[in-house]
Amino acid sequence: MSLSAKDKETVKAFWAKVSGRAGDIGSDAVARMLTVYPQTKTYFSHWKDLSPGSAPVRKHGGIVVASITDAVNKIDDLAGSLLTLSELHAFTLRVDPANFKILAQNILVVLATMFPVDFTPEVHMALDKFLAALARALSEKYR
Amino acid sequence: MVAWTDFERATIKDIFSKIDYEVVGPAAISRCLIVYPWTQRYFAGFGNLYNAAAITSNPKVAAHGKVVMQGLEKAVKNMDNIKATFTELSTLHSEKLQVDPDNFMLLGDCLAIVVAAQLGKDFTPEVHAAFQKFLAVVVSSLRRQYY
């Protein structure tokens, strides 16, 4: 299920449209992940406040979405461009890769709430594939 | 038995009173068939599923979307016993339709996205969590009769 040329075009075009609200997207996606899938909170026991809209949630959302924007720009070489992040997640953070899928679904839900007209089934599919490819690249260094 | 908070009960009933079954059902099924094309294996008799446009305008797909919503409504009306409510449906999907139960959450994910698009800001993280819990219970009940 690798990204076709059309998928990449679709992702780039849609992301260009929505990146103005990148901060909100990231923050909302992380907030949702923690609320809807509470098992993900186990990775953030060092945060003072895990509620939606809190400072750590907003900050982390910003970090995540900035990485996604970076990945969109380097969409032709996800494995290469995500090498360092993969090492971080594999050796330091040790996040179970199953959680990448969870965060991805939450990102898609946020996009649906914010861009109901633009988030067509075709865009949905391309983004779902892209986020899955991102997750694969992030899992590269795990074992 | 599943324990529902007052907030969860109210939220589920509220969501289902707000959404238009005629829109949400067909949209969710067609999104599932488009985004996860392998699910088309269960709809060979539906005619033209060749591309997204064909799927979205296919009347059999739309009709099936409404059937799914009616099934979900039964769960909403029997929130304290979804498992029993869906025993027959589970047997149907397992023995007659032979649907891989992993597909249930694929449709669930698409339904969450369609409802999110309909409700926008109102689909807050807390509302989303209640809806996701409802979907998880529905999926678990549908998986029950698989042996």
Short mmCIF file of C-alpha atoms in Angstrom, two decimals:
data_model
loop_
_atom_site.label_atom_id
_atom_site.label_comp_id
_atom_site.label_asym_id
_atom_site.label_seq_id
_atom_site.Cartn_x
_atom_site.Cartn_y
_atom_site.Cartn_z
CA MET A 1 0.00 0.00 0.00
CA SER A 2 2.70 2.47 -0.96
CA LEU A 3 1.92 6.04 -1.95
CA SER A 4 1.12 6.58 -5.62
CA ALA A 5 2.01 9.83 -7.36
CA LYS A 6 -1.66 10.82 -7.12
CA ASP A 7 -1.72 10.10 -3.36
CA LYS A 8 1.30 12.34 -2.84
CA GLU A 9 -0.29 15.16 -4.87
CA THR A 10 -3.53 14.84 -2.91
CA VAL A 11 -1.72 14.90 0.44
CA LYS A 12 0.41 17.91 -0.50
CA ALA A 13 -2.55 19.88 -1.87
CA PHE A 14 -4.76 19.17 1.14
CA TRP A 15 -2.00 19.84 3.65
CA ALA A 16 -1.25 23.19 1.98
CA LYS A 17 -4.92 24.09 2.47
CA VAL A 18 -5.04 23.17 6.14
CA SER A 19 -1.57 24.06 7.42
CA GLY A 20 -2.81 27.50 8.50
CA ARG A 21 -4.58 25.72 11.36
CA ALA A 22 -1.72 23.33 12.05
CA GLY A 23 -1.42 24.26 15.72
CA ASP A 24 -5.11 23.62 16.39
CA ILE A 25 -5.02 20.38 14.43
CA GLY A 26 -2.09 18.99 16.42
CA SER A 27 -3.43 20.11 19.77
CA ASP A 28 -6.92 18.75 19.13
CA ALA A 29 -5.57 15.42 17.81
CA VAL A 30 -3.39 14.84 20.88
CA ALA A 31 -6.22 15.92 23.21
CA ARG A 32 -8.59 13.52 21.52
CA MET A 33 -6.09 10.65 21.64
CA LEU A 34 -5.67 11.07 25.39
CA THR A 35 -9.43 11.38 25.99
CA VAL A 36 -10.77 8.74 23.60
CA TYR A 37 -7.98 6.17 24.09
CA PRO A 38 -6.97 6.69 27.72
CA GLN A 39 -4.34 3.96 27.55
CA THR A 40 -2.19 6.47 25.63
CA LYS A 41 -1.97 8.61 28.77
CA THR A 42 0.52 6.09 30.12
CA TYR A 43 3.21 7.71 27.98
CA PHE A 44 2.69 11.13 29.53
CA SER A 45 2.75 10.51 33.26
CA HIS A 46 5.40 13.24 33.50
CA TRP A 47 2.93 15.94 32.40
CA LYS A 48 1.17 18.01 35.02
CA ASP A 49 -2.00 18.46 33.01
CA LEU A 50 -3.38 16.05 30.41
CA SER A 51 -6.67 17.81 29.79
CA PRO A 52 -7.65 19.10 26.33
CA GLY A 53 -6.28 22.59 25.76
CA SER A 54 -3.64 22.36 28.50
CA ALA A 55 -0.17 23.76 27.87
CA PRO A 56 1.66 20.40 27.55
CA VAL A 57 -1.05 19.09 25.19
CA ARG A 58 -0.90 22.19 22.99
CA LYS A 59 2.89 22.14 22.93
CA HIS A 60 3.07 18.47 22.07
CA GLY A 61 0.41 18.86 19.41
CA GLY A 62 2.54 21.59 17.84
CA ILE A 63 5.61 19.33 17.83
CA VAL A 64 3.71 16.43 16.26
CA VAL A 65 2.08 18.49 13.54
CA ALA A 66 5.35 20.25 12.68
CA SER A 67 6.89 16.81 12.08
CA ILE A 68 3.97 15.86 9.87
CA THR A 69 4.38 19.05 7.81
CA ASP A 70 8.07 18.23 7.47
CA ALA A 71 7.19 14.71 6.35
CA VAL A 72 4.76 16.08 3.73
CA ASN A 73 7.61 18.14 2.31
CA LYS A 74 9.87 15.09 2.23
CA ILE A 75 7.16 12.72 1.09
CA ASP A 76 9.44 11.04 -1.43
CA ASP A 77 11.79 9.76 1.26
CA LEU A 78 9.90 9.19 4.47
CA ALA A 79 12.22 6.50 5.82
CA GLY A 80 15.29 8.70 5.31
CA SER A 81 13.82 11.91 6.65
CA LEU A 82 12.33 10.20 9.73
CA LEU A 83 15.44 8.27 10.72
CA THR A 84 16.26 10.37 13.78
CA LEU A 85 12.65 10.47 14.94
CA SER A 86 12.44 6.73 14.51
CA GLU A 87 15.50 6.23 16.70
CA LEU A 88 13.97 8.52 19.31
CA HIS A 89 10.68 6.60 19.38
CA ALA A 90 12.42 3.21 19.29
CA PHE A 91 15.18 3.64 21.85
CA THR A 92 14.17 6.51 24.10
CA LEU A 93 10.40 6.88 24.05
CA ARG A 94 9.66 3.22 23.29
CA VAL A 95 6.12 3.93 22.19
CA ASP A 96 4.27 0.78 21.13
CA PRO A 97 3.81 1.24 17.37
CA ALA A 98 0.13 0.28 17.66
CA ASN A 99 -0.38 3.76 19.06
CA PHE A 100 0.70 5.41 15.81
CA LYS A 101 -2.48 4.09 14.22
CA ILE A 102 -4.51 5.50 17.10
CA LEU A 103 -3.02 8.98 16.75
CA ALA A 104 -3.50 8.78 12.97
CA GLN A 105 -7.22 8.05 13.36
CA ASN A 106 -7.56 11.00 15.73
CA ILE A 107 -5.81 13.30 13.26
CA LEU A 108 -8.29 12.20 10.59
CA VAL A 109 -11.27 12.85 12.90
CA VAL A 110 -9.95 16.36 13.66
CA LEU A 111 -9.57 17.07 9.94
CA ALA A 112 -13.16 15.88 9.42
CA THR A 113 -14.48 18.25 12.09
CA MET A 114 -12.49 21.22 10.76
CA PHE A 115 -12.71 20.65 7.01
CA PRO A 116 -15.92 18.64 6.42
CA VAL A 117 -16.21 19.65 2.77
CA ASP A 118 -12.55 19.28 1.76
CA PHE A 119 -12.03 16.01 3.63
CA THR A 120 -13.58 13.90 0.87
CA PRO A 121 -13.29 10.09 0.79
CA GLU A 122 -10.42 10.42 -1.73
CA VAL A 123 -8.51 12.84 0.51
CA HIS A 124 -9.29 10.62 3.49
CA MET A 125 -7.80 7.59 1.76
CA ALA A 126 -4.65 9.40 0.63
CA LEU A 127 -4.08 10.81 4.11
CA ASP A 128 -4.78 7.46 5.76
CA LYS A 129 -2.16 5.88 3.49
CA PHE A 130 0.29 8.72 4.18
CA LEU A 131 -0.09 8.48 7.95
CA ALA A 132 0.34 4.70 7.72
CA ALA A 133 3.53 5.22 5.68
CA LEU A 134 4.68 7.74 8.31
CA ALA A 135 4.01 5.18 11.03
CA ARG A 136 5.98 2.55 9.14
CA ALA A 137 8.92 4.94 8.76
CA LEU A 138 8.71 5.77 12.48
CA SER A 139 8.80 2.05 13.32
CA GLU A 140 11.88 1.42 11.16
CA LYS A 141 14.44 1.35 13.96
CA TYR A 142 12.40 -0.63 16.48
CA ARG A 143 13.95 -4.02 15.80
CA MET B 1 -22.84 -5.62 31.24
CA VAL B 2 -21.43 -2.30 30.11
CA ALA B 3 -21.48 0.57 32.59
CA TRP B 4 -22.59 3.81 30.94
CA THR B 5 -22.23 7.15 32.67
CA ASP B 6 -25.14 9.59 32.47
CA PHE B 7 -23.03 11.75 30.17
CA GLU B 8 -22.37 8.82 27.81
CA ARG B 9 -26.04 7.80 27.64
CA ALA B 10 -27.19 11.34 26.99
CA THR B 11 -24.44 11.92 24.44
CA ILE B 12 -25.21 8.81 22.40
CA LYS B 13 -28.92 9.55 22.32
CA ASP B 14 -28.16 13.15 21.43
CA ILE B 15 -25.86 12.22 18.55
CA PHE B 16 -28.38 9.81 17.07
CA SER B 17 -31.17 12.35 17.37
CA LYS B 18 -29.08 14.97 15.56
CA ILE B 19 -27.69 12.98 12.62
CA ASP B 20 -29.63 12.29 9.44
CA TYR B 21 -29.62 8.51 8.91
CA GLU B 22 -30.24 8.98 5.19
CA VAL B 23 -27.01 10.97 4.91
CA VAL B 24 -24.72 9.45 7.52
CA GLY B 25 -25.39 5.78 6.74
CA PRO B 26 -24.69 5.95 3.00
CA ALA B 27 -21.73 8.30 3.59
CA ALA B 28 -20.13 5.96 6.12
CA ILE B 29 -20.50 2.83 4.00
CA SER B 30 -19.27 4.48 0.83
CA ARG B 31 -16.34 6.01 2.67
CA CYS B 32 -15.45 2.55 4.00
CA LEU B 33 -15.62 1.00 0.51
CA ILE B 34 -13.45 3.81 -0.88
CA VAL B 35 -10.87 4.18 1.88
CA TYR B 36 -10.58 0.43 2.60
CA PRO B 37 -11.26 -1.07 -0.82
CA TRP B 38 -10.81 -4.66 0.33
CA THR B 39 -14.15 -4.33 2.12
CA GLN B 40 -15.75 -4.38 -1.33
CA ARG B 41 -15.32 -8.15 -1.25
CA TYR B 42 -18.57 -8.37 0.71
CA PHE B 43 -20.59 -6.38 -1.79
CA ALA B 44 -19.96 -8.20 -5.05
CA GLY B 45 -23.69 -8.15 -5.81
CA PHE B 46 -23.96 -4.36 -5.55
CA GLY B 47 -23.02 -3.61 -9.15
CA ASN B 48 -20.68 -0.77 -10.07
CA LEU B 49 -18.08 -0.10 -7.34
CA TYR B 50 -15.39 0.77 -9.85
CA ASN B 51 -14.37 4.14 -8.45
CA ALA B 52 -15.28 6.65 -5.73
CA ALA B 53 -17.90 8.39 -7.88
CA ALA B 54 -19.58 5.08 -8.73
CA ILE B 55 -19.59 3.99 -5.08
CA THR B 56 -21.02 7.29 -3.83
CA SER B 57 -23.84 7.22 -6.37
CA ASN B 58 -24.60 3.49 -6.08
CA PRO B 59 -28.19 3.07 -4.83
CA LYS B 60 -27.54 -0.36 -3.28
CA VAL B 61 -24.68 1.10 -1.24
CA ALA B 62 -26.95 3.91 -0.07
CA ALA B 63 -29.72 1.49 0.84
CA HIS B 64 -27.29 -0.63 2.84
CA GLY B 65 -26.09 2.45 4.67
CA LYS B 66 -29.61 3.01 5.94
CA VAL B 67 -29.87 -0.65 7.02
CA VAL B 68 -26.70 -0.23 9.09
CA MET B 69 -28.08 2.92 10.77
CA GLN B 70 -31.30 1.11 11.66
CA GLY B 71 -29.20 -1.63 13.25
CA LEU B 72 -27.27 0.94 15.26
CA GLU B 73 -30.51 2.55 16.38
CA LYS B 74 -31.53 -0.76 17.95
CA ALA B 75 -28.34 -0.58 19.99
CA VAL B 76 -29.10 3.00 21.03
CA LYS B 77 -32.55 1.91 22.20
CA ASN B 78 -31.08 -1.03 24.15
CA MET B 79 -27.85 0.39 25.48
CA ASP B 80 -27.93 -1.82 28.54
CA ASN B 81 -28.06 -4.99 26.52
CA ILE B 82 -26.38 -4.47 23.19
CA LYS B 83 -24.82 -7.92 23.37
CA ALA B 84 -28.20 -9.70 23.43
CA THR B 85 -29.74 -7.26 20.97
CA PHE B 86 -27.10 -8.18 18.39
CA THR B 87 -26.91 -11.96 18.90
CA GLU B 88 -28.77 -12.70 15.68
CA LEU B 89 -26.93 -10.02 13.71
CA SER B 90 -23.64 -11.42 14.94
CA THR B 91 -24.57 -14.94 13.85
CA LEU B 92 -25.68 -13.55 10.48
CA HIS B 93 -22.36 -11.78 9.89
CA SER B 94 -20.38 -14.77 11.03
CA GLU B 95 -22.18 -17.75 9.51
CA LYS B 96 -24.03 -16.38 6.51
CA LEU B 97 -22.15 -13.27 5.39
CA GLN B 98 -18.74 -14.56 6.55
CA VAL B 99 -17.41 -11.07 7.24
CA ASP B 100 -13.92 -10.83 8.78
CA PRO B 101 -14.75 -9.13 12.09
CA ASP B 102 -11.71 -6.85 11.82
CA ASN B 103 -13.75 -5.01 9.21
CA PHE B 104 -16.31 -3.89 11.79
CA MET B 105 -13.99 -1.29 13.27
CA LEU B 106 -13.02 -0.09 9.79
CA LEU B 107 -16.67 0.84 9.26
CA GLY B 108 -16.74 2.20 12.81
CA ASP B 109 -13.78 4.49 12.07
CA CYS B 110 -15.50 5.79 8.93
CA LEU B 111 -18.71 6.36 10.86
CA ALA B 112 -16.80 8.37 13.48
CA ILE B 113 -15.35 10.53 10.72
CA VAL B 114 -18.72 11.12 9.03
CA VAL B 115 -20.37 12.01 12.36
CA ALA B 116 -17.39 14.26 13.18
CA ALA B 117 -17.84 16.08 9.87
CA GLN B 118 -21.57 16.52 10.58
CA LEU B 119 -21.16 17.78 14.15
CA GLY B 120 -17.95 19.82 13.71
CA LYS B 121 -17.01 21.66 16.89
CA ASP B 122 -19.77 19.86 18.81
CA PHE B 123 -17.88 16.59 18.35
CA THR B 124 -15.65 17.45 21.30
CA PRO B 125 -13.06 14.99 22.65
CA GLU B 126 -15.55 13.96 25.38
CA VAL B 127 -18.39 13.40 22.90
CA HIS B 128 -15.95 11.56 20.63
CA ALA B 129 -14.90 9.33 23.55
CA ALA B 130 -18.53 8.40 24.30
CA PHE B 131 -19.18 7.63 20.64
CA GLN B 132 -16.00 5.54 20.38
CA LYS B 133 -17.03 3.55 23.48
CA PHE B 134 -20.45 2.92 21.92
CA LEU B 135 -18.78 1.74 18.70
CA ALA B 136 -16.45 -0.54 20.67
CA VAL B 137 -19.42 -2.16 22.43
CA VAL B 138 -21.29 -2.59 19.14
CA VAL B 139 -18.24 -4.15 17.47
CA SER B 140 -17.59 -6.43 20.43
CA SER B 141 -21.23 -7.60 20.36
CA LEU B 142 -21.01 -8.28 16.64
CA ARG B 143 -17.85 -10.31 17.20
CA ARG B 144 -19.48 -12.41 19.92
CA GLN B 145 -20.93 -15.21 17.77
CA TYR B 146 -17.77 -15.94 15.81
CA TYR B 147 -16.34 -19.38 16.59
#
